[in-house]
Tab-separated table of C-alpha atoms and ligand atoms in Angstrom:
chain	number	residue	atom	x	y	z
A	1	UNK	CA	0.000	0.000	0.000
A	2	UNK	CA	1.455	3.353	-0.565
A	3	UNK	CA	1.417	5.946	1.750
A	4	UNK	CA	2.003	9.417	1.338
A	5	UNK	CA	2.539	12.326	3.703
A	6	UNK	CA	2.251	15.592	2.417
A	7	UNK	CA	1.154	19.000	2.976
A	8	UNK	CA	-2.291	20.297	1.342
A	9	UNK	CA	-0.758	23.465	-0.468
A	10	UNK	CA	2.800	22.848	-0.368
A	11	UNK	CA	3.448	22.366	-4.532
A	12	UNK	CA	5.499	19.502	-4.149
A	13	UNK	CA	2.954	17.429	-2.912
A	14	UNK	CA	0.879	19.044	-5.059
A	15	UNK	CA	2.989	17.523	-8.149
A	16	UNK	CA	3.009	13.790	-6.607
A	17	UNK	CA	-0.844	13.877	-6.379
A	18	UNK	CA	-0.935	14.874	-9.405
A	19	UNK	CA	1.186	12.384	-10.278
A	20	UNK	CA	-0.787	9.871	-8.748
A	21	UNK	CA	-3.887	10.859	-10.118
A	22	UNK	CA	-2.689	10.513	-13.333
A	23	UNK	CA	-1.683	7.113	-12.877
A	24	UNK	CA	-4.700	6.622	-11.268
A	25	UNK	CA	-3.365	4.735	-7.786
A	26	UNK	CA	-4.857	5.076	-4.495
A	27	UNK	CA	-2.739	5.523	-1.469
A	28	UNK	CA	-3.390	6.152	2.690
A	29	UNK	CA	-2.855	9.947	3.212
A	30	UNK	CA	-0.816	11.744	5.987
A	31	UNK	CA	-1.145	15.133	5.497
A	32	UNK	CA	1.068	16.818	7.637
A	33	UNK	CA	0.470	20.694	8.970
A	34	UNK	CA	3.589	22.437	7.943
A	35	UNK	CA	2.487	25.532	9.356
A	36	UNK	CA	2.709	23.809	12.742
A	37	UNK	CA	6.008	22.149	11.896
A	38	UNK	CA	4.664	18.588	11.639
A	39	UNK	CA	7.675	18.034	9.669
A	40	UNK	CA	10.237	18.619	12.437
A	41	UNK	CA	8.461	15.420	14.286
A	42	UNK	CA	11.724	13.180	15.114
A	43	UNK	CA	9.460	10.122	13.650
A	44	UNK	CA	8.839	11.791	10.456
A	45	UNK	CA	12.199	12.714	10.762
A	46	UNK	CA	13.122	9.184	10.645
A	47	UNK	CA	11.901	9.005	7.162
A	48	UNK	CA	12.900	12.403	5.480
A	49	UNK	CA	15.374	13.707	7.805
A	50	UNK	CA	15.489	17.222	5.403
A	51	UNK	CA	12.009	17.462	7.610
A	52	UNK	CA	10.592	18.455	4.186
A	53	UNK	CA	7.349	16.548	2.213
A	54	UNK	CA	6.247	14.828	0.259
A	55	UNK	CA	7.448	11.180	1.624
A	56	UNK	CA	6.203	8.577	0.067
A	57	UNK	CA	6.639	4.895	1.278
A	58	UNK	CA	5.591	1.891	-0.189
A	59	UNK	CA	5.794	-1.491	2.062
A	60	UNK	CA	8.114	-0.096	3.925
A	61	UNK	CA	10.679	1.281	0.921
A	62	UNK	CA	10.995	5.568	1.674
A	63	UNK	CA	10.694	7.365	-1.264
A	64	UNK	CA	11.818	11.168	-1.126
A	65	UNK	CA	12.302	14.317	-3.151
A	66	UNK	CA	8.558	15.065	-5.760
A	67	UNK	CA	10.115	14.493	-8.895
A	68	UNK	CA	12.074	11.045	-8.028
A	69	UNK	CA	8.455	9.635	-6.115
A	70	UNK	CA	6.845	10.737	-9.715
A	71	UNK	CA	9.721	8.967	-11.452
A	72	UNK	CA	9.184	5.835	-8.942
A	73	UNK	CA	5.505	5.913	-9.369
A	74	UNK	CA	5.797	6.194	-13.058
A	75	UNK	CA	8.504	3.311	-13.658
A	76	UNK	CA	7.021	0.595	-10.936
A	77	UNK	CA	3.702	1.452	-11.327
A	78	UNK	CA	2.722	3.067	-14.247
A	79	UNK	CA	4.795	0.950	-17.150
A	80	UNK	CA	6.259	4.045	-17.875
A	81	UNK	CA	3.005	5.355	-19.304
A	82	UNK	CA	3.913	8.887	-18.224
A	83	UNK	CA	7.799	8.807	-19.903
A	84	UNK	CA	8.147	9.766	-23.065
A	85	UNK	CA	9.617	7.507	-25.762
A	86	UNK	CA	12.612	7.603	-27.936
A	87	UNK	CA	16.416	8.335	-26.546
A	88	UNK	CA	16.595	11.995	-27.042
A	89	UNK	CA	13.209	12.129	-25.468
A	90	UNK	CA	14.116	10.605	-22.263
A	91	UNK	CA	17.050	12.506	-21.947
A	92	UNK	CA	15.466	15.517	-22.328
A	93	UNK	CA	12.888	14.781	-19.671
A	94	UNK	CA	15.139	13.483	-17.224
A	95	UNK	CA	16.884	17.004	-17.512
A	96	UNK	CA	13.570	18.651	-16.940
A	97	UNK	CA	13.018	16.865	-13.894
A	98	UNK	CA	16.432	17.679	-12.796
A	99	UNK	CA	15.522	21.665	-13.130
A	100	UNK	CA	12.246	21.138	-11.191
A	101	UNK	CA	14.678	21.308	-8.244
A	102	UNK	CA	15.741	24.988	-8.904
A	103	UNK	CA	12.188	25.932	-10.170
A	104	UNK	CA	11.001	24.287	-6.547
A	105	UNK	CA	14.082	26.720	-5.067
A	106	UNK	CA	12.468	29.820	-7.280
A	107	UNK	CA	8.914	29.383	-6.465
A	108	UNK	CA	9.640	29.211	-2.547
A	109	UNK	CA	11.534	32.339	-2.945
A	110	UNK	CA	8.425	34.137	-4.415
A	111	UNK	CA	6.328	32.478	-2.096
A	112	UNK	CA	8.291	33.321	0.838
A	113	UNK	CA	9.370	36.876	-0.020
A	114	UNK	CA	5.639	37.603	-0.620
A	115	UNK	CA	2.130	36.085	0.565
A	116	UNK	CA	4.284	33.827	2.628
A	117	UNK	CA	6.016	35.973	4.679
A	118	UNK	CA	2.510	38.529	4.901
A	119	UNK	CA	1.251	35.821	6.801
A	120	UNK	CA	3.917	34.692	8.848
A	121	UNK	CA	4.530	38.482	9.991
A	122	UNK	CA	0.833	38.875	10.723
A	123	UNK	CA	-0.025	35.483	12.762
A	124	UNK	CA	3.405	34.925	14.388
A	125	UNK	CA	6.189	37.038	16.998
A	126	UNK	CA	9.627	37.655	16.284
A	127	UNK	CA	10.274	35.084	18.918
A	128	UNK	CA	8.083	32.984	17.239
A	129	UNK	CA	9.949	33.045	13.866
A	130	UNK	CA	13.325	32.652	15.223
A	131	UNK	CA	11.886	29.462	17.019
A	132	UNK	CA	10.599	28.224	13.752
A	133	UNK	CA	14.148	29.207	11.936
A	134	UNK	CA	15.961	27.383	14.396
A	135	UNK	CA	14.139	24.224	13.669
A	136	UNK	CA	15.289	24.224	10.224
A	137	UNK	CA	17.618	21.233	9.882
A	138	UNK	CA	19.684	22.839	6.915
A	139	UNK	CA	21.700	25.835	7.255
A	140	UNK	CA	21.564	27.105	3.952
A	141	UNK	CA	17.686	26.885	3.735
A	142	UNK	CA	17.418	28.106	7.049
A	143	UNK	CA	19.245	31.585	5.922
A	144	UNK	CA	17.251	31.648	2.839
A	145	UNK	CA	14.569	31.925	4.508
A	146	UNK	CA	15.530	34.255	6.850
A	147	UNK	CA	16.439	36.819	4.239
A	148	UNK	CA	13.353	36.484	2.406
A	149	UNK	CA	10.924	36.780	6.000
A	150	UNK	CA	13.180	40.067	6.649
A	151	UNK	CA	13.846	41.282	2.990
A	152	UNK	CA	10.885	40.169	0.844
A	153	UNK	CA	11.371	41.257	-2.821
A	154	UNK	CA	14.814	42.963	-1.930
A	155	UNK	CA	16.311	39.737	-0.835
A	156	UNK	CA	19.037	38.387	-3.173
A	157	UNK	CA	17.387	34.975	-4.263
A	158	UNK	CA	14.645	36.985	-5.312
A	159	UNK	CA	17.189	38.007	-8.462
A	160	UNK	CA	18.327	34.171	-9.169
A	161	UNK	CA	14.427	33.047	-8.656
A	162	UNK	CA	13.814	34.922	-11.529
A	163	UNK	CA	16.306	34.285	-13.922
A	164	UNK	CA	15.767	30.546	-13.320
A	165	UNK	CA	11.991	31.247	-13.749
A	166	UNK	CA	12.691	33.757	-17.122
A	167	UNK	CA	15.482	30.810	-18.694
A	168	UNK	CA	12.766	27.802	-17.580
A	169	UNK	CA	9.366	30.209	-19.594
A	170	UNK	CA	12.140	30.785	-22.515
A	171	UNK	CA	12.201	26.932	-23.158
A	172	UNK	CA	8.471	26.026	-21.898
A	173	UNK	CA	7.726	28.629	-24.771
A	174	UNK	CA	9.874	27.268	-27.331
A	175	UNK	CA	7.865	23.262	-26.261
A	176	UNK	CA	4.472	25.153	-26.933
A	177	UNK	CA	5.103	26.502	-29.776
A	178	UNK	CA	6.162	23.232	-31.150
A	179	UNK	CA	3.625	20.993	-29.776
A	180	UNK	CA	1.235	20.819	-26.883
A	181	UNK	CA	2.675	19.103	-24.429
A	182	UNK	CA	6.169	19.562	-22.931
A	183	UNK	CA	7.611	16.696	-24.074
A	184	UNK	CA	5.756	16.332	-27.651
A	185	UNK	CA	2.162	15.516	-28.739
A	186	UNK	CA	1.726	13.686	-25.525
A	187	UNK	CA	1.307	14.205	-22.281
A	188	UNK	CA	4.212	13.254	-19.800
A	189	UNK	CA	5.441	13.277	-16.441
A	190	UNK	CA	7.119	16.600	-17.032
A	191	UNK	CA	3.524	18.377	-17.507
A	192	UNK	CA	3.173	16.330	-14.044
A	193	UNK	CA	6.432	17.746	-12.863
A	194	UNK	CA	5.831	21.455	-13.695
A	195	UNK	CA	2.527	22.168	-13.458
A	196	UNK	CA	1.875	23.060	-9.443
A	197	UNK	CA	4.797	25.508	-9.688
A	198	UNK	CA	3.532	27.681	-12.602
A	199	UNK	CA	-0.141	27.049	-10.726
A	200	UNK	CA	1.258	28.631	-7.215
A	201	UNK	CA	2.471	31.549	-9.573
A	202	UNK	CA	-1.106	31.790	-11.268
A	203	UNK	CA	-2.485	32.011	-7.689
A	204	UNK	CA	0.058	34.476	-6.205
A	205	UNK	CA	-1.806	36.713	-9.197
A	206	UNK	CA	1.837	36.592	-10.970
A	207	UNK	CA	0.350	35.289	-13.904
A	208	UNK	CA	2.181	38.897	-15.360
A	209	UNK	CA	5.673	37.215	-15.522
A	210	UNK	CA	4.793	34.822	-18.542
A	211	UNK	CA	1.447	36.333	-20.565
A	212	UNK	CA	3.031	39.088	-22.471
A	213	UNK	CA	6.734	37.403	-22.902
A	214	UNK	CA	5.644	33.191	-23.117
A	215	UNK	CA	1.866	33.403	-24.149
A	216	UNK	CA	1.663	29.793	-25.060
A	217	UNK	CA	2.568	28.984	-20.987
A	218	UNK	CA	-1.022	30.532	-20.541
A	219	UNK	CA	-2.230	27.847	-22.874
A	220	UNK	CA	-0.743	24.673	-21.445
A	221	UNK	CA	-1.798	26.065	-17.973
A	222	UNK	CA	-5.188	25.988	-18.414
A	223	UNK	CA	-4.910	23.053	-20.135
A	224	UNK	CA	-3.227	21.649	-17.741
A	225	UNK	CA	-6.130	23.184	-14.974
A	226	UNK	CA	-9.382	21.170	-16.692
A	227	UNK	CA	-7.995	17.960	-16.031
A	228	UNK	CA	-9.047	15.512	-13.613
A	229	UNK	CA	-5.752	14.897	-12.291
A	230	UNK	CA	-5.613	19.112	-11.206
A	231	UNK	CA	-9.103	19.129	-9.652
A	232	UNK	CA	-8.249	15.830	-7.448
A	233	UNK	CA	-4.319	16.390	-6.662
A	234	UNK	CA	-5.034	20.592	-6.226
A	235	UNK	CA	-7.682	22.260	-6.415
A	236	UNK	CA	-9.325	19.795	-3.972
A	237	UNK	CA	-6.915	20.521	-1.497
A	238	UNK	CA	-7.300	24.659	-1.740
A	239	UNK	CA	-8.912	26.377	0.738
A	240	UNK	CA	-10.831	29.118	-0.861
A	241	UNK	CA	-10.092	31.842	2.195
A	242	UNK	CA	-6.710	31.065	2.031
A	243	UNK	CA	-6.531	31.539	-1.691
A	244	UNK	CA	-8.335	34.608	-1.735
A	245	UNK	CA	-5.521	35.843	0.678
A	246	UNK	CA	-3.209	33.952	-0.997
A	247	UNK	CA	-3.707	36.223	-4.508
A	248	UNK	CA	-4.992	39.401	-2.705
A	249	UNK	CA	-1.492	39.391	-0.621
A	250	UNK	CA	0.407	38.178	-4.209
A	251	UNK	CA	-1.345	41.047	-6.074
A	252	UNK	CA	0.288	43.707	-3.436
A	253	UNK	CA	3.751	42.466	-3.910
A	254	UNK	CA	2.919	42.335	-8.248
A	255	UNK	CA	4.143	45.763	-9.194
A	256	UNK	CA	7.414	45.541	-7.248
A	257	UNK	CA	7.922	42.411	-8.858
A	258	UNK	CA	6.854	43.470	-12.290
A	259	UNK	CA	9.534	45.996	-11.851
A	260	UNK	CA	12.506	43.824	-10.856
A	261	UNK	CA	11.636	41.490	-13.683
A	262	UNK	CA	11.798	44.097	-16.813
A	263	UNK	CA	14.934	44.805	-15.244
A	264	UNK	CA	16.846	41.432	-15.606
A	265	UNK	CA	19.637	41.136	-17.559
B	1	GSH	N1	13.178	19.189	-3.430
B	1	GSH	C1	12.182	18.794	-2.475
B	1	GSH	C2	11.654	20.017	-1.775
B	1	GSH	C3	10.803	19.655	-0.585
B	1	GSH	C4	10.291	20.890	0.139
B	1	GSH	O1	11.026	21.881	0.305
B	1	GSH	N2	9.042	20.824	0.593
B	1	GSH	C5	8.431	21.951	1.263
B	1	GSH	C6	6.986	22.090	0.842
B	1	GSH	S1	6.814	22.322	-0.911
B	1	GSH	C7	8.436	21.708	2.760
B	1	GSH	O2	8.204	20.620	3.204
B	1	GSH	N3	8.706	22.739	3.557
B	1	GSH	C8	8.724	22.606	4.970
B	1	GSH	C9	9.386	23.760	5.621
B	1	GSH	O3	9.666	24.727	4.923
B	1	GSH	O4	9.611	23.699	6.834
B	1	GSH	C10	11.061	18.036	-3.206
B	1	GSH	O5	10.781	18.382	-4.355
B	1	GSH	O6	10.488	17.095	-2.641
């Protein structure tokens, strides 16, 4: 039986439901309140010790990091239904799912520097938020996210998040013009892979950063939106107060952003 514990907005569990909706397997859910630092448990430390979801576990075998479970999934249970075919192909995708990682890295920058840190600031103390830091098992992360809690949109990874984003939309654009899906005329786990990212950015209301530039991302998103797989593995999980916040607080931060992104290089 798989199990899988995740969090209900965090995008990376949003991508392995996806994932598994796709495929269409069932699994037990543990959804895990990140807000309240489920993740720092020690026994869910015991099986992602980064004290980061989604975990997913089948008979007892861990399986970590969103785009490896999807991989997993796909190859053991899904007869590679969801990998596209042909050398070059695979290649191609396997690259893809490599750059999720620093499109993961870009979107919690955003996040955090924005509607994130709005709420954090308005529900927690200082105190609080140094507690929370503290807990962070990875020093690196840890100072991320202390810049972008104290700096927002100044912070310095708000500059790299957005030339990963701008050289990610550059290709996505180039794979829509070409075909519809990412990978070719058919679907594939790197739709799967990408889509809660550009969603969170759709919701933060900074759908600005790809309409005029990479039009055809528009298109594949709301492809991407009317399929079963999107209503089960995200929308069902939204929680329409916290989205309304979610875009109203995104919206505030928009022009700043706009700004810092006609000015990259
Ligand atoms: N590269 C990892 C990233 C995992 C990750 O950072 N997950 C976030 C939610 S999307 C998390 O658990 N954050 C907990 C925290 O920030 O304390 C993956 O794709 O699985």
């Amino acid at each position: 039986m798989l199990i899988l514990y995740h969090g209900s907005t965090s995008v990376c569990s949003q991508k392995v439901r996806v994932g598994l909706a796709e495929l269409g397997l069932s699994y037990d859910s543990v959804i895990l309140d990140l807000q309240k630092g489920d993740q720092f448990a020690p026994d869910y430390r015991k099986l992602n010790p980064s004290a980061v979801v989604p975990t997913l576990v089948n008979d007892g075998l861990v399986v970590v990091e969103s785009s490896l479970i999807l991989e997993y999934l796909d190859r053991e249970m899904g007869s590679g239904q969801l990998s596209p075919k042909g050398e070059a192909a695979q290649v191609a995708a396997d690259h893809w799912m490599l750059r999720t990682l620093d499109m993961h890295a870009a979107i919690n920058t955003l996040s955090f520097s924005t509607a994130a840190r709005d709420r954090i600031r308005a529900k927690k103390t200082p105190e609080e938020i140094a507690q929370d830091l503290e807990r962070m098992p990875d020093p690196v992360s840890r100072a991320k996210r202390q810049s972008l809690l104290e700096d927002g949109l100044a912070s310095v990874h708000v500059m790299q998040a957005l030339l990963v984003l701008r050289r990610a939309f550059t290709d996505m654009q180039a794979a829509f013009e070409a075909h519809d899906w990412m990978m070719g005329s058919a679907f594939s786990k790197v739709d799967v892979a990408l889509i809660a990212y550009v969603d969170r950015l759709d919701r933060l209301g900074f759908s600005g950063l790809w309409l005029n530039e990479f039009p055809a991302i528009d298109g594949w998103l709301r492809a991407m939106q009317t399929r079963q797989s999107y209503a089960t593995g995200i929308a069902a999980f939204a929680d329409p107060v916290a989205s309304k916040t979610l875009r109203q607080s995104g919206e505030r931060y928009w022009p700043d952003l706009e700004e810092r992104w006609l000015k990259l290089p």
